Short mmCIF file of C-alpha atoms and ligand atoms in Angstrom, two decimals:
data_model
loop_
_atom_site.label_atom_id
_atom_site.label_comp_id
_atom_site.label_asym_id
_atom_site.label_seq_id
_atom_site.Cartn_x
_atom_site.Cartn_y
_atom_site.Cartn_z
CA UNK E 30 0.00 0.00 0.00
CA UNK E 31 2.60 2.19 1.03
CA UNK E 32 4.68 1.65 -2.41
CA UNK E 33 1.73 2.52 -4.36
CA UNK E 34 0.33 5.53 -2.41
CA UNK E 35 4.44 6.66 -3.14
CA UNK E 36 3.71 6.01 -6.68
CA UNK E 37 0.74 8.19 -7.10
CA UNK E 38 2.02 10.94 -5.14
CA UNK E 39 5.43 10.66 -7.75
CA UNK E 40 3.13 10.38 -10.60
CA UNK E 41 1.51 13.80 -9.53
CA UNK E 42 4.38 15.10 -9.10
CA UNK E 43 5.99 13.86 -12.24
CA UNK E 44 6.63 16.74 -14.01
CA UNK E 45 8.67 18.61 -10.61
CA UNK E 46 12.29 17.76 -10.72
CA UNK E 47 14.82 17.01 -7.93
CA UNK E 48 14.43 17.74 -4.23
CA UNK E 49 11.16 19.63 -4.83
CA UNK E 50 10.13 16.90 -6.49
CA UNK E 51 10.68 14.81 -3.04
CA UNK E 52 9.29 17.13 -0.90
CA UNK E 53 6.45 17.33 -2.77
CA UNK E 54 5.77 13.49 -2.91
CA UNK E 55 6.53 13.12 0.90
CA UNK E 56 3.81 15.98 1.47
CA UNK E 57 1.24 13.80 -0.43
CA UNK E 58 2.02 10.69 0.73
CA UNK E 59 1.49 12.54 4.19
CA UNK E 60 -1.42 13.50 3.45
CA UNK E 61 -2.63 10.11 1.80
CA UNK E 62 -2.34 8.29 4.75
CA UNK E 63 -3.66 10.96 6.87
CA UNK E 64 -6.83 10.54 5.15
CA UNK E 65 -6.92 7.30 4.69
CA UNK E 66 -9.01 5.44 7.54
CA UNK E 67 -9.02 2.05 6.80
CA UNK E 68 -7.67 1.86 3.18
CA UNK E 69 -7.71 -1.37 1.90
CA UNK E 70 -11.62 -2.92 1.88
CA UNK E 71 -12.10 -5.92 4.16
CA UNK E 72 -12.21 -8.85 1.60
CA UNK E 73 -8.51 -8.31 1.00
CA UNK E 74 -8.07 -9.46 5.02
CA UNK E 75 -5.86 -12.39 5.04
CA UNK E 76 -5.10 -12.62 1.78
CA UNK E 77 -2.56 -9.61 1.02
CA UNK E 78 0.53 -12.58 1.31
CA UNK E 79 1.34 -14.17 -2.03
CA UNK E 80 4.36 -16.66 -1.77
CA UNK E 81 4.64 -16.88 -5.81
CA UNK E 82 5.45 -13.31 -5.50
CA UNK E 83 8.48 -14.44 -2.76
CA UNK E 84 9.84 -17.23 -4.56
CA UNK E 85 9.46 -15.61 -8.02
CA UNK E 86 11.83 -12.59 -6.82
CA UNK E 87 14.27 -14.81 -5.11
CA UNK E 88 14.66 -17.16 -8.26
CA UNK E 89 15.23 -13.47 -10.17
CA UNK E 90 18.19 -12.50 -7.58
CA UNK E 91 19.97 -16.42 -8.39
CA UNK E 92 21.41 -17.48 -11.92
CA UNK E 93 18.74 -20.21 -11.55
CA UNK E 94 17.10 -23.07 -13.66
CA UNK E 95 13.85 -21.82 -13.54
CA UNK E 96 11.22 -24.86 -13.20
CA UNK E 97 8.54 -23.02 -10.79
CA UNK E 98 6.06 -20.90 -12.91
CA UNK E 99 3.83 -23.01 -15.44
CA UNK E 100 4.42 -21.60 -18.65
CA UNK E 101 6.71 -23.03 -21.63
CA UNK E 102 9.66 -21.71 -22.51
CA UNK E 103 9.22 -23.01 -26.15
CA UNK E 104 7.44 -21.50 -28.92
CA UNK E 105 4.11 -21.80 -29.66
CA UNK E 106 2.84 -23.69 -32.33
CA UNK E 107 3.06 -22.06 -35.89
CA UNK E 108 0.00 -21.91 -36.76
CA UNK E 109 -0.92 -20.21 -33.71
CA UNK E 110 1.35 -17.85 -34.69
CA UNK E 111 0.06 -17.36 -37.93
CA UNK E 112 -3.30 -17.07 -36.24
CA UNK E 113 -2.15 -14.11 -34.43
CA UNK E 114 -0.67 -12.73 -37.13
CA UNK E 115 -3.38 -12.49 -39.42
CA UNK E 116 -5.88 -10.99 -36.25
CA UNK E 117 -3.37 -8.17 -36.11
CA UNK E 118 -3.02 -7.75 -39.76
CA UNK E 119 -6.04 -8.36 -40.98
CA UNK E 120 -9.54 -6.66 -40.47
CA UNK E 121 -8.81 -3.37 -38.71
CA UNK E 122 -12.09 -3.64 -36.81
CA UNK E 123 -10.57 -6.57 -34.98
CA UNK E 124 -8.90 -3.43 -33.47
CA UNK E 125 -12.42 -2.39 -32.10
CA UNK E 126 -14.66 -3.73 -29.15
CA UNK E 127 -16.56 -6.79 -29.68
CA UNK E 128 -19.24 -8.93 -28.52
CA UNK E 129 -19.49 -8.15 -24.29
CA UNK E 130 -19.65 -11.61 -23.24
CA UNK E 131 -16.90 -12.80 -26.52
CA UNK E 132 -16.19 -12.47 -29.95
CA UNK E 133 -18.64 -14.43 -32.09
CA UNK E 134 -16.66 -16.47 -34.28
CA UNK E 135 -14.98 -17.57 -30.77
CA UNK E 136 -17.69 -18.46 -28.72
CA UNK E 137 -19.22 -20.27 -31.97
CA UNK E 138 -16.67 -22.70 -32.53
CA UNK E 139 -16.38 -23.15 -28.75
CA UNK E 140 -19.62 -24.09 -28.63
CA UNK E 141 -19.72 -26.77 -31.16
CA UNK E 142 -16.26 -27.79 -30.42
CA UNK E 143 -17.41 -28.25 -26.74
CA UNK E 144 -21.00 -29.33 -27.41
CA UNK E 145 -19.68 -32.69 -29.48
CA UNK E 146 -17.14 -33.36 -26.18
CA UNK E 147 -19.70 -32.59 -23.43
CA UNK E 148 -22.55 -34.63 -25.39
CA UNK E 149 -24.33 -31.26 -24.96
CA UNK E 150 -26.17 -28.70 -27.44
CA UNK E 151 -24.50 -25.45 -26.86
CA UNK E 152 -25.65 -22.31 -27.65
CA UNK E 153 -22.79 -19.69 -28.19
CA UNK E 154 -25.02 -16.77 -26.84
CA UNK E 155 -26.28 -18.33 -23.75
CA UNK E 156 -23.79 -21.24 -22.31
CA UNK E 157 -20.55 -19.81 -23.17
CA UNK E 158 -18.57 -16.75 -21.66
CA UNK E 159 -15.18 -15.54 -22.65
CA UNK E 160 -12.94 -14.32 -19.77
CA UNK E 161 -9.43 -13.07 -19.65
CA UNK E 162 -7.82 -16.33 -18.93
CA UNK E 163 -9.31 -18.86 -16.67
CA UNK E 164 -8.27 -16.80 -14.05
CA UNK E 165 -10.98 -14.21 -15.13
CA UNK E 166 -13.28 -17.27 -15.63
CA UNK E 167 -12.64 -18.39 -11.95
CA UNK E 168 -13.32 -14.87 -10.57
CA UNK E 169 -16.11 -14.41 -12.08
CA UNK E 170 -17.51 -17.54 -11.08
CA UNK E 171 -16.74 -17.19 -7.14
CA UNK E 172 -17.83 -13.38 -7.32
CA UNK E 173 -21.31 -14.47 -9.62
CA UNK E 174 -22.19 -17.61 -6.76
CA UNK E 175 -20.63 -17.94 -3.67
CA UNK E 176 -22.49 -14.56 -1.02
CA UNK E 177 -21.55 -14.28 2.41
CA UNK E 178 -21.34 -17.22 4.67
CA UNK E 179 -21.65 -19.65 1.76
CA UNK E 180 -19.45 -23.25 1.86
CA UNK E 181 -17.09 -23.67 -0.87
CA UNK E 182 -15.77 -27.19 -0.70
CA UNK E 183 -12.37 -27.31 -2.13
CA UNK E 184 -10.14 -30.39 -2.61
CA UNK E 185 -6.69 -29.54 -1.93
CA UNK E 186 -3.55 -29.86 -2.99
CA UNK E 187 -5.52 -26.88 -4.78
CA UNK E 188 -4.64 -24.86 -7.26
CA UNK E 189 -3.81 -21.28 -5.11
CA UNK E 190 -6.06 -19.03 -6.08
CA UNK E 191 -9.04 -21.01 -5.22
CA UNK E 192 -8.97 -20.62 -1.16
CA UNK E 193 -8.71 -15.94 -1.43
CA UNK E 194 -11.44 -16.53 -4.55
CA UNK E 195 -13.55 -17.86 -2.20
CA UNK E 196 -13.07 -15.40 0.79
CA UNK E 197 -13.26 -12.49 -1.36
CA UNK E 198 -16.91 -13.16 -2.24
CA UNK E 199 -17.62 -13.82 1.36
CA UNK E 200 -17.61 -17.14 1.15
CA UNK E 201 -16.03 -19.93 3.95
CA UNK E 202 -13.45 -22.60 2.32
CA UNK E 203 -14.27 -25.96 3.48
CA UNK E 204 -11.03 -28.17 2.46
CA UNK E 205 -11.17 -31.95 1.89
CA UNK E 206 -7.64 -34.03 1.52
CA UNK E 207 -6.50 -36.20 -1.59
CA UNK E 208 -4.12 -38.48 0.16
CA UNK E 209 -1.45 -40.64 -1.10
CA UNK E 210 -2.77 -44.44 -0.20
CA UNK E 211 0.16 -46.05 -0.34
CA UNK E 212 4.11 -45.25 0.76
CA UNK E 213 6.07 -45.55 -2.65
CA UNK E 214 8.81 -47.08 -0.10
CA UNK E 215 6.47 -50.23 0.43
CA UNK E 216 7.31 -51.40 -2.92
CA UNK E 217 10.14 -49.51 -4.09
CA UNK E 218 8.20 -48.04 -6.91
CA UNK E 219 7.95 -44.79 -8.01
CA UNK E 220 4.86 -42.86 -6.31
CA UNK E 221 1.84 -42.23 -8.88
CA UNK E 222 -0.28 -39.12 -8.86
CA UNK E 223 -3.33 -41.87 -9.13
CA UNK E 224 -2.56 -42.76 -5.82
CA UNK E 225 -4.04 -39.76 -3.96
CA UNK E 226 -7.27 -40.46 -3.12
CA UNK E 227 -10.07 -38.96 -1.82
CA UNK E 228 -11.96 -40.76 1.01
CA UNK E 229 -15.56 -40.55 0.04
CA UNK E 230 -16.60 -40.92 3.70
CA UNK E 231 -14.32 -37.85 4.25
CA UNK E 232 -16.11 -35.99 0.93
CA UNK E 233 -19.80 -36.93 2.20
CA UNK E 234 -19.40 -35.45 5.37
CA UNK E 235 -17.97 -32.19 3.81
CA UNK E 236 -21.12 -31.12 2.12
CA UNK E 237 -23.90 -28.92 4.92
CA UNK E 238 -26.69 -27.31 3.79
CA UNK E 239 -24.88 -24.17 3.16
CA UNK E 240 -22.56 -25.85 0.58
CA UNK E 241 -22.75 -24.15 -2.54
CA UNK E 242 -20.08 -24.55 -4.57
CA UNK E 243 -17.53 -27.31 -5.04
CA UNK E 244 -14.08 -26.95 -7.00
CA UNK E 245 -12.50 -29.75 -9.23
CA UNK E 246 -9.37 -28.97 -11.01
CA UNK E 247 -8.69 -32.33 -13.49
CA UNK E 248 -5.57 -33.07 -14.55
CA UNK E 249 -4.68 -31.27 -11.16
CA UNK E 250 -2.11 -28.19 -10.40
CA UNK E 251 0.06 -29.37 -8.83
CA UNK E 252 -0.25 -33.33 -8.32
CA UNK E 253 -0.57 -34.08 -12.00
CA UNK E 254 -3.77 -36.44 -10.69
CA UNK E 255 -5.77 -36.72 -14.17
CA UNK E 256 -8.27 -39.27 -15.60
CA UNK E 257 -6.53 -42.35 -13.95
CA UNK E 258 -7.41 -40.92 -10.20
CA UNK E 259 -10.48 -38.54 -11.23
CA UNK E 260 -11.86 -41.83 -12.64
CA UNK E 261 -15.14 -42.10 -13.65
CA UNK E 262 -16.24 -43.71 -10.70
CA UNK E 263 -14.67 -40.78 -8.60
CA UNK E 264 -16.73 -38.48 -10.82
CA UNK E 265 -19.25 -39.91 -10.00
CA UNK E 266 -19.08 -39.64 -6.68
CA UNK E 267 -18.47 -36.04 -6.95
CA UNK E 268 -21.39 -35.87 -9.27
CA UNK E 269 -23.37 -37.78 -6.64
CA UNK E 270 -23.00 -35.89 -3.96
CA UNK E 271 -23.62 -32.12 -5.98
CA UNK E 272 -26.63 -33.74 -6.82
CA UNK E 273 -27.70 -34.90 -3.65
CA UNK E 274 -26.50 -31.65 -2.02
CA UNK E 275 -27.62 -29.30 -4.57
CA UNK E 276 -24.57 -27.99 -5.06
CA UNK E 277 -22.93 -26.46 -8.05
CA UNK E 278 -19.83 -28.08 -9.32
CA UNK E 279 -17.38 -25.87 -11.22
CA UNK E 280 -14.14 -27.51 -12.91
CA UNK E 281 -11.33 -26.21 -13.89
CA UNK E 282 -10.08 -28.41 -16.76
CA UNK E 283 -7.20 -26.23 -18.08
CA UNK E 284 -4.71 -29.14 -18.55
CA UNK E 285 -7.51 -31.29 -20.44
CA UNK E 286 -5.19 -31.55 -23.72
CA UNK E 287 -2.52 -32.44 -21.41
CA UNK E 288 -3.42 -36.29 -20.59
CA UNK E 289 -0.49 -38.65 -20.88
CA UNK E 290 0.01 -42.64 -21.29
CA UNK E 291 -2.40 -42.63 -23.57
CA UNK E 292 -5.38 -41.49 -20.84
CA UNK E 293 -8.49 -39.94 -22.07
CA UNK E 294 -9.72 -36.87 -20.00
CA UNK E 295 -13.29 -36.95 -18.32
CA UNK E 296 -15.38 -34.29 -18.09
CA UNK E 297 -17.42 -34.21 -14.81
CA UNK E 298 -20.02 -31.75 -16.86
CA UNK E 299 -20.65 -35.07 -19.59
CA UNK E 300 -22.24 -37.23 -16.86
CA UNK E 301 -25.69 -38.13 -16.65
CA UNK E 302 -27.40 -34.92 -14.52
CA UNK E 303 -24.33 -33.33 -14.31
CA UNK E 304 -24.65 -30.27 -17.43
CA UNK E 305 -27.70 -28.31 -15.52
CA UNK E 306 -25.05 -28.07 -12.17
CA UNK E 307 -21.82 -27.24 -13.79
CA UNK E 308 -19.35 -24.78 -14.79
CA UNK E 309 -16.04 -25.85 -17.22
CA UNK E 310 -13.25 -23.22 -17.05
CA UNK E 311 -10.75 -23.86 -19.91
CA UNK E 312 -7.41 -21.38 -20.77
CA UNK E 313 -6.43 -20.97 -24.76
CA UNK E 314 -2.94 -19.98 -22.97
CA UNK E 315 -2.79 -23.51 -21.29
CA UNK E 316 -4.31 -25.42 -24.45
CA UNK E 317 -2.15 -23.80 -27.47
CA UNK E 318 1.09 -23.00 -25.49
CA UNK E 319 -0.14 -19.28 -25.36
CA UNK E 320 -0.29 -18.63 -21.41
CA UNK E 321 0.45 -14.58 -22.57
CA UNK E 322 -2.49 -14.32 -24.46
CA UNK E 323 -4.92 -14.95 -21.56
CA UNK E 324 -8.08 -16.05 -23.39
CA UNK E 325 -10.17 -17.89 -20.77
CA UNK E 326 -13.97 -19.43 -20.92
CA UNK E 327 -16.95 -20.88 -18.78
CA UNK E 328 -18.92 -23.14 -20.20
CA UNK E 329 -22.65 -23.82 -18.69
CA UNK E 330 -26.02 -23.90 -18.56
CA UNK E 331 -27.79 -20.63 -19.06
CA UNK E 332 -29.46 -20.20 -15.54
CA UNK E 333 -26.05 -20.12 -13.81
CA UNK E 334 -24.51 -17.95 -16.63
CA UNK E 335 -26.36 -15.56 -16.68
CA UNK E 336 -25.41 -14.36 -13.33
CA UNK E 337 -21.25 -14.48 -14.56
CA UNK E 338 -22.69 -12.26 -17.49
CA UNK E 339 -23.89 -10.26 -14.67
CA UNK E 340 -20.66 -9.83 -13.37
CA UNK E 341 -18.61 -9.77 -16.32
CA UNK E 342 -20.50 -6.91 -17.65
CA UNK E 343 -20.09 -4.79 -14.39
CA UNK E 344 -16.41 -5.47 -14.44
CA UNK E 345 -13.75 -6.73 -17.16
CA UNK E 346 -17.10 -6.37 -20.00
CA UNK E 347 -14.77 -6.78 -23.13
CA UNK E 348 -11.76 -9.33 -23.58
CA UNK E 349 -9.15 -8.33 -26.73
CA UNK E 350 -10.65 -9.12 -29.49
CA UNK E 351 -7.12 -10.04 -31.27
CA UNK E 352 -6.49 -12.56 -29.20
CA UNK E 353 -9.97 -14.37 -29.25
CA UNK E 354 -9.84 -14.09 -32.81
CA UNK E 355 -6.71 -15.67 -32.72
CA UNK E 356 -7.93 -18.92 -30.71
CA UNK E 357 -11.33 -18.44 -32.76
CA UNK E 358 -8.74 -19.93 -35.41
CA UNK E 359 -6.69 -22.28 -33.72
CA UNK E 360 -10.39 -24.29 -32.44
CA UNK E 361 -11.24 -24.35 -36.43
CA UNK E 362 -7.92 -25.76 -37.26
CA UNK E 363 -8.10 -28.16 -34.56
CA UNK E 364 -12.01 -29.05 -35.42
CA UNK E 365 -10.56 -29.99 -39.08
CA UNK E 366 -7.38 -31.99 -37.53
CA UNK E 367 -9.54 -33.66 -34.50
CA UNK E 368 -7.79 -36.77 -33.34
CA UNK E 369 -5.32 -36.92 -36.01
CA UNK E 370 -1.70 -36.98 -35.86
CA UNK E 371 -1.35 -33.75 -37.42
CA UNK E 372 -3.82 -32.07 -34.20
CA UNK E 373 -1.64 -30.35 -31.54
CA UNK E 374 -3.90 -32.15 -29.00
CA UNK E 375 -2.74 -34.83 -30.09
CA UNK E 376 1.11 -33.98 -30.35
CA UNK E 377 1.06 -31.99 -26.99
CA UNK E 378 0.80 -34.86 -24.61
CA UNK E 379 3.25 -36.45 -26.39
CA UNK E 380 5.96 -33.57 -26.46
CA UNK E 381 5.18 -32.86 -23.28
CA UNK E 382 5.40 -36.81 -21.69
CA UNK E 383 9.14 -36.95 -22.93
CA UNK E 384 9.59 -33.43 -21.03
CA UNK E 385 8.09 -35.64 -18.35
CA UNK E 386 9.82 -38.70 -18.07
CA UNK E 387 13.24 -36.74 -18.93
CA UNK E 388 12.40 -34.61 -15.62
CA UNK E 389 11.36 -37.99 -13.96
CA UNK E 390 15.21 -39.86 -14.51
CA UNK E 391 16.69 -36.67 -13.52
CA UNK E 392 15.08 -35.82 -10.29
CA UNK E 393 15.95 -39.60 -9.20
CA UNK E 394 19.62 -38.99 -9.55
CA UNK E 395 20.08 -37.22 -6.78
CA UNK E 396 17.60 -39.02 -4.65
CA UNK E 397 14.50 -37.16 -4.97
CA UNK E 398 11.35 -39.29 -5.68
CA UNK E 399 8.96 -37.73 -8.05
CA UNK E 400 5.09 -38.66 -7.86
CA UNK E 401 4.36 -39.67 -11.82
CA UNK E 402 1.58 -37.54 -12.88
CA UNK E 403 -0.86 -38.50 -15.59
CA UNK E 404 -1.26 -35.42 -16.71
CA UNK E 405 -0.77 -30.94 -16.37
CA UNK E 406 2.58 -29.78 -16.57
CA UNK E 407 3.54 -30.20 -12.87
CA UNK E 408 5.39 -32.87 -10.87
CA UNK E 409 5.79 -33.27 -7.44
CA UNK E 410 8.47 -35.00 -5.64
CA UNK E 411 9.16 -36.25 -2.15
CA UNK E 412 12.06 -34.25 -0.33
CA UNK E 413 11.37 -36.56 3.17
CA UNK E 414 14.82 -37.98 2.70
CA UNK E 415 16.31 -34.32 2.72
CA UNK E 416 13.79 -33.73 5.51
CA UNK E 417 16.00 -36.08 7.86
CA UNK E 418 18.96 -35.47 6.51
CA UNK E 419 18.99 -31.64 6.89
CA UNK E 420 16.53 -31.11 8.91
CA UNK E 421 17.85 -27.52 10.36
CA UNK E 422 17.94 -25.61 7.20
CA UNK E 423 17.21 -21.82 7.36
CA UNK E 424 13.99 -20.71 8.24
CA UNK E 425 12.85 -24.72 9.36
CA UNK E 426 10.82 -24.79 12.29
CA UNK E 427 9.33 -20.91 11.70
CA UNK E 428 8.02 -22.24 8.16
CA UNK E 429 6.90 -25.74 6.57
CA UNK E 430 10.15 -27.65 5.56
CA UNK E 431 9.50 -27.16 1.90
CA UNK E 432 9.48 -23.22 1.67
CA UNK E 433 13.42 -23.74 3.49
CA UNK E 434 14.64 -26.05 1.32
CA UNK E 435 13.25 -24.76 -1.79
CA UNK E 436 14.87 -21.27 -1.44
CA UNK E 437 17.89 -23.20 0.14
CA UNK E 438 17.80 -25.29 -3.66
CA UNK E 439 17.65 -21.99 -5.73
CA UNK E 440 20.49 -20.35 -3.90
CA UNK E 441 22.68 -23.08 -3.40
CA UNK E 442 22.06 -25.52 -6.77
CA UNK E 443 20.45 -23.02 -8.97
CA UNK E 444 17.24 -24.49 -9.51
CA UNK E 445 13.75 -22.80 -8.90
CA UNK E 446 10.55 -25.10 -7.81
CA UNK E 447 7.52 -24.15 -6.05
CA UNK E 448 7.15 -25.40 -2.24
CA UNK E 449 3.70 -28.44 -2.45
CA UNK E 450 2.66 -26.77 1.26
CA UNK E 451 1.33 -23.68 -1.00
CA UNK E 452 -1.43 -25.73 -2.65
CA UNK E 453 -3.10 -26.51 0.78
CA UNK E 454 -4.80 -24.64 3.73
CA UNK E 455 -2.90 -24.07 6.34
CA UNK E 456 -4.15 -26.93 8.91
CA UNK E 457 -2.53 -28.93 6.63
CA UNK E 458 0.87 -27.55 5.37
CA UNK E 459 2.98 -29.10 7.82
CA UNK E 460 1.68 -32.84 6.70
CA UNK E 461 2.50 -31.75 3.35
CA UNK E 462 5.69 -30.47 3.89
CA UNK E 463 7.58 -32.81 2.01
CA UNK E 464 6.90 -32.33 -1.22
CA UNK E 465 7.83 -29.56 -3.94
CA UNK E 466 6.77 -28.95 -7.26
CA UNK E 467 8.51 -28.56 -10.32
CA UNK E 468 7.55 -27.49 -14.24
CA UNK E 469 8.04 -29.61 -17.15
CA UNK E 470 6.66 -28.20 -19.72
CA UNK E 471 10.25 -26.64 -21.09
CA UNK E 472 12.63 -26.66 -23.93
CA UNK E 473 15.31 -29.54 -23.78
CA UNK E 474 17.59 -26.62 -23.54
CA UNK E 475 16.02 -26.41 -20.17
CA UNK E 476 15.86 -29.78 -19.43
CA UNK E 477 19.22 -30.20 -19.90
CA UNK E 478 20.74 -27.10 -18.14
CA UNK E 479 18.48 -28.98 -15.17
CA UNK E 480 20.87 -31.98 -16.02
CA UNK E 481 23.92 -30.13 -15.56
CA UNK E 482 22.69 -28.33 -12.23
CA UNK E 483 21.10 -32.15 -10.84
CA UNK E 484 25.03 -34.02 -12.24
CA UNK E 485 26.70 -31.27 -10.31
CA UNK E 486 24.28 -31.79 -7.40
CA UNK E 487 24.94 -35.58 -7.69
CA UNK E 488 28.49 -35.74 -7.43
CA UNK E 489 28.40 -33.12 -4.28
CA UNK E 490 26.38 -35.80 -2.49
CA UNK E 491 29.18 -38.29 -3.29
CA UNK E 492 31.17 -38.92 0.40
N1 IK2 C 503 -6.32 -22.99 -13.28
C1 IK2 C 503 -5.21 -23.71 -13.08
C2 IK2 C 503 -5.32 -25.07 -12.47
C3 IK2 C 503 -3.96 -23.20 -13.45
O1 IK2 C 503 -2.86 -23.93 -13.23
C4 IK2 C 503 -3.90 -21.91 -14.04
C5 IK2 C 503 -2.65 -21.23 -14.42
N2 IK2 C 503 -1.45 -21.76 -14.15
O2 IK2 C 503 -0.78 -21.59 -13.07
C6 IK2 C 503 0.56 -21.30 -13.17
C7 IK2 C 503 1.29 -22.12 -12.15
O3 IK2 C 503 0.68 -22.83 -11.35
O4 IK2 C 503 2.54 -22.04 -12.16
C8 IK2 C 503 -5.10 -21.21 -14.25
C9 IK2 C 503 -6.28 -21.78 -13.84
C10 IK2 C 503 -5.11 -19.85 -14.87
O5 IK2 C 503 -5.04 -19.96 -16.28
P1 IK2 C 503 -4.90 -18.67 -17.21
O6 IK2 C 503 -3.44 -18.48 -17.43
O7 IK2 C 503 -5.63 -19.02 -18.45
O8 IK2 C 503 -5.51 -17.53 -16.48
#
């Protein structure tokens, strides 16, 4: 607060030079916080601390291998490209406004795209909403449903954003536990994401008669868990129990395209029932290697989105037209190219499963023991042996175990991963302090300057 009150005291001041310039800006910032009574508004209680903020500026200040943010460091596909190219170039009134709730051509082919997945009639006008990124699509969902006092069940590890979401609208996180069911040491086989379960007693008695909204994320940020451990029959329970509970079920499927071992994704939104009480969030950033672009949607049925047209009219109201029109294109190339060799869905998962498998030999080397996910671009991997072998790093005992050693890994081996304890409430970080995550979705220039850093790591290790 204080930065930015400093900012638009300088900005006032801009054009003064020098110490006047100084004086002036320490008058008004005087005088801003003078006035100010309680400044920032009440929903932002609790939520102000963002550790990807702290471990993003710390991996800045190192000369690290950067495997923490999900985004790839490879190009996009041409014809995305291309795509791009010709929105800039082309019709200047792509330059212009469009269509509020998205551009038509966009929320067309999204619609029949969608509709033949989902089993589902669409209509582009009523059941489909472009936001800017699925971010946008997720705030718009939590501000358009969840009011004061409502339950939001969340299953956690949980993709961040979810738990503040939820409190800014007024709403109370209730947090259910995928667990792993079996120690990977019983066997001596690598852990798999499909192993975290959820116990259904443990879901059941989650759901009160103010529940209101649940959250799926499938493939899951950060496990990896995808269609092997949201199986159909775990679906269904999900579906069940929104059913039962009258509860609306919104899922975030951003890593849909991003199913390996030759998986097929479910959505929860194509089961019997399940259309009328759900919300599907997808990202054009996540699905064409585009994360900049930040093109977003909600599909649904048109009772519950008409209240996110509520709120995206009364807040963002247009997305760039550019980039819709963009990923307008890229959907009717991949409608043409559907399950062919030549479809990027289909060449993805397969890119991205060496990136996998490459990170997956690598982390081993020096002991740690990934969890094999079946899908996203995340890994996690088991630090417990570092746990009892240096237990008293920096900051241990004043923070979960994984925030120490991951800022003790970027600034003494170079490489950057996010700490697994940020992905669940905190009642439950310090059970789930022993994992961290890492990206995969990077260039094998990457990949191997993670070699080099993990060889070097190796032969430190060696007595
Ligand atoms: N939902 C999930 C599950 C996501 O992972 C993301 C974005 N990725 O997160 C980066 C990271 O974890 O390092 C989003 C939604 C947001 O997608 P978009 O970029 O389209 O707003």
């Amino acid at each position: 607060m204080f930065r930015n009150a400093a900012a638009i005291c300088l900005h006032l001041v801009g054009p003064l030079q020098g110490k006047k310039a100084g004086a002036s800006a320490a008058q008004c910032l005087h005088q801003t916080l003078t006035m100010a009574k309680r400044l920032p508004a009440r929903r932002l209680d609790g939520i102000d601390h963002n550790p990807w903020v702290e471990y993003s500026r710390l991996a800045a200040e190192y000369d690290v291998v950067n495997l923490g943010q999900g985004f790839p460091d490879f190009p996009p596909p041409d014809f995305a490209v291309e795509a791009f190219q010709q929105a800039v170039s082309g019709d200047f009134m792509l330059n212009q406004y469009t269509k509020a709730f998205g551009y038509p051509p966009l929320t067309k082919i999204l619609a029949s795209f969608f509709g033949k997945l989902l089993g589902q009639e669409i209509d582009p006008l009523t059941n489909v909403l472009v936001t800017v990124g699925a971010y946008g699509a997720l705030f718009t969902t939590f501000q358009a449903l969840v009011d004061e006092g409502d339950e939001v069940i969340i299953i956690e590890p949980f993709f961040d954003c979810y738990e503040p979401m939820t409190l800014m609208a007024g709403g109370r996180p209730v947090f259910v536990s995928l667990r792993p069911v079996r120690s990977p040491a019983e066997d001596g086989k690598l852990e798999n994401s499909s192993n975290w379960r959820l116990d259904p007693e443990e879901l059941a008695s989650k759901f009160s008669p103010r529940t209101k909204v649940l959250i799926l994320n499938t493939p899951n940020n950060p496990l990896g868990k995808g269609p092997q451990v949201y199986s159909r029959a775990e679906l269904e329970l999900v579906a069940g129990l929104c059913q039962q509970h009258d509860v609306v079920c919104v899922t975030d499927e951003v890593y849909q395209w991003l199913v390996f071992d030759g998986h097929q994704h479910i959505s929860i939104a194509s089961l019997p029932g399940m259309w009328e009480r759900t919300l599907t969030i997808g990202s054009a950033g996540k699905t064409f290697s585009t994360t900049g672009w930040k093109v977003g949607w909600v599909l649904g049925p048109d009772h519950l989105m008409k209240h996110l047209r509520t709120v995206h009219q009364n807040s963002i109201y247009h997305c760039p037209t550019q980039a819709q029109a963009a990923v307008a294109l890229n959907f009717e190339r991949e409608q043409q190219h559907f399950g062919q060799p030549s479809s990027y869905f289909v060449q993805l998962p397969r890119t991205i499963q060496h990136c996998r498998d490459h990170m997956i030999r690598s982390l081993q080397s020096v002991g740690l023991r990934p969890v094999v996910p079946q899908g996203s671009y995340f890994l996690v991997t088991d630090i417990s042996d570092f746990k009892k072998r240096m237990p008293n790093l920096p900051g241990a005992g004043d923070e979960p175990y994984d925030r120490c050693f991951v800022k003790w890994m970027i600034k003494n081996k170079g490489l950057a991963a996010i700490p697994v304890s940020v992905f669940f409430s905190a009642p439950q970080q310090k059970n789930f302090d022993h994992y961290i995550r890492f990206c995969f979705v990077k260039d094998e220039a990457t990949l191997q300057a993670m070699d080099r850093r993990l060889q070097k790591w190796k032969e430190d290790l060696r007595p």
